[in-house]
Structure formats: C-alpha cells, structure tokens
C-alpha cells in the first residue's frame, strides 16, 4: 500500500512541518501502520498513520531535556496536543 494520508492526517503532517518538525515517512508500512519519525531540535517523536485508510491514529512527542512525553490518540486529540505544544522547549 502506498502512503496516502486522508485529508485530516495530511493537515496534521503539514502543521508539523510548518511548526519546524522534520517528518520522515518510511517506504513501507510496519504491519498496517506507517510510523512517521518526527524531529525538531529538542523534541522528537512518532506519528502513526493507518496504511489502509490513511487516518492519524496516535502521536507521541518527547522533550529531550526532561524526558517528558506527551501522547494523544485520534485526530482531534492530536490537533489539541499540537495546539498546546510550546514553540521553544
């Protein structure tokens, strides 16, 4: 299955790029999920997208200095997490 996110998942990826994250998309899904790797200086994490329907499933972002991780499941919760993520650290 080629990587084809639905509209909401594509908007989340565009938002991450706009906020300064480097988003690496794998060539093939692992089982039925594409695991996108996120990196922005002191923040790193993963975004899981369904290979079958292209839905954003969950995100995990860790701040390296304190090892504090924020997680969210579902598109609405992911967008909420991105809205509350600080610009710096």
Coordinates of C-alpha atoms in Angstrom, one line a residue:
X1 CA 0.0 0.0 0.0
X2 CA 1.4 3.4 -0.9
X3 CA 1.5 6.1 1.7
X4 CA -1.7 8.1 1.3
X5 CA -2.9 10.0 4.4
X6 CA -6.5 11.2 4.4
X7 CA -7.2 15.0 4.5
X8 CA -7.0 15.4 8.2
X9 CA -3.8 13.3 8.6
X10 CA -2.2 15.3 5.7
X11 CA -3.2 18.6 7.5
X12 CA -1.5 17.3 10.7
X13 CA 1.7 16.5 8.8
X14 CA 1.6 19.9 7.1
X15 CA 1.1 21.5 10.5
X16 CA 4.1 19.6 12.0
X17 CA 6.3 20.7 9.1
X18 CA 5.1 24.3 9.4
X19 CA 5.9 24.2 13.2
X20 CA 9.5 23.2 12.3
X21 CA 9.5 19.4 12.6
X22 CA 11.3 17.2 10.2
X23 CA 8.9 14.4 9.2
X24 CA 10.4 11.2 7.8
X25 CA 8.0 8.9 6.0
X26 CA 9.0 5.2 5.7
X27 CA 8.9 3.5 2.4
X28 CA 6.8 0.6 3.6
X29 CA 4.3 0.3 6.5
X30 CA 5.1 -1.8 9.5
X31 CA 2.2 -4.3 9.6
X32 CA -0.7 -2.0 8.9
X33 CA 0.7 1.3 10.2
X34 CA 3.1 3.9 8.8
X35 CA 5.3 5.2 11.6
X36 CA 6.4 8.7 10.7
X37 CA 9.5 9.9 12.7
X38 CA 9.4 13.5 14.0
X39 CA 12.3 15.7 15.0
X40 CA 12.6 19.3 16.0
X41 CA 15.7 20.2 17.9
X42 CA 14.9 19.1 21.5
X43 CA 11.6 17.5 20.5
X44 CA 11.3 14.1 18.9
X45 CA 8.6 11.5 18.4
X46 CA 6.4 9.4 16.2
X47 CA 3.1 9.8 14.4
X48 CA 1.2 6.6 13.5
X49 CA -1.0 6.7 10.3
X50 CA -3.2 3.8 9.2
X51 CA -2.0 2.3 5.9
X52 CA -5.4 1.1 4.9
X53 CA -7.5 4.3 5.4
X54 CA -4.8 7.0 6.0
X55 CA -6.1 8.1 9.4
X56 CA -4.0 9.7 12.0
X57 CA -4.0 7.2 14.9
X58 CA -1.7 8.5 17.6
X59 CA 1.3 10.7 18.3
X60 CA 4.0 10.7 20.9
X61 CA 6.3 13.7 21.3
X62 CA 9.2 13.7 23.9
X63 CA 11.1 16.8 25.1
X64 CA 14.8 15.6 25.5
X65 CA 15.8 17.8 28.4
X66 CA 13.3 16.4 30.8
X67 CA 12.3 13.2 29.0
X68 CA 8.7 14.4 29.4
X69 CA 6.4 12.7 26.8
X70 CA 3.1 13.9 25.6
X71 CA 0.8 11.4 23.9
X72 CA -2.6 11.7 22.1
X73 CA -4.8 9.3 20.2
X74 CA -7.2 10.3 17.4
X75 CA -7.1 13.2 15.1
X76 CA -8.9 15.6 17.4
X77 CA -6.7 14.9 20.3
X78 CA -3.5 15.1 18.1
X79 CA -4.6 18.6 16.9
X80 CA -5.2 19.6 20.6
X81 CA -1.8 18.4 21.6
X82 CA -0.2 20.4 18.7
X83 CA -2.1 23.5 19.8
X84 CA -0.7 23.2 23.3
X85 CA 2.9 22.3 22.3
X86 CA 5.3 25.1 23.2
X87 CA 7.2 26.7 20.3
X88 CA 10.5 26.5 22.2
X89 CA 11.2 23.7 24.7

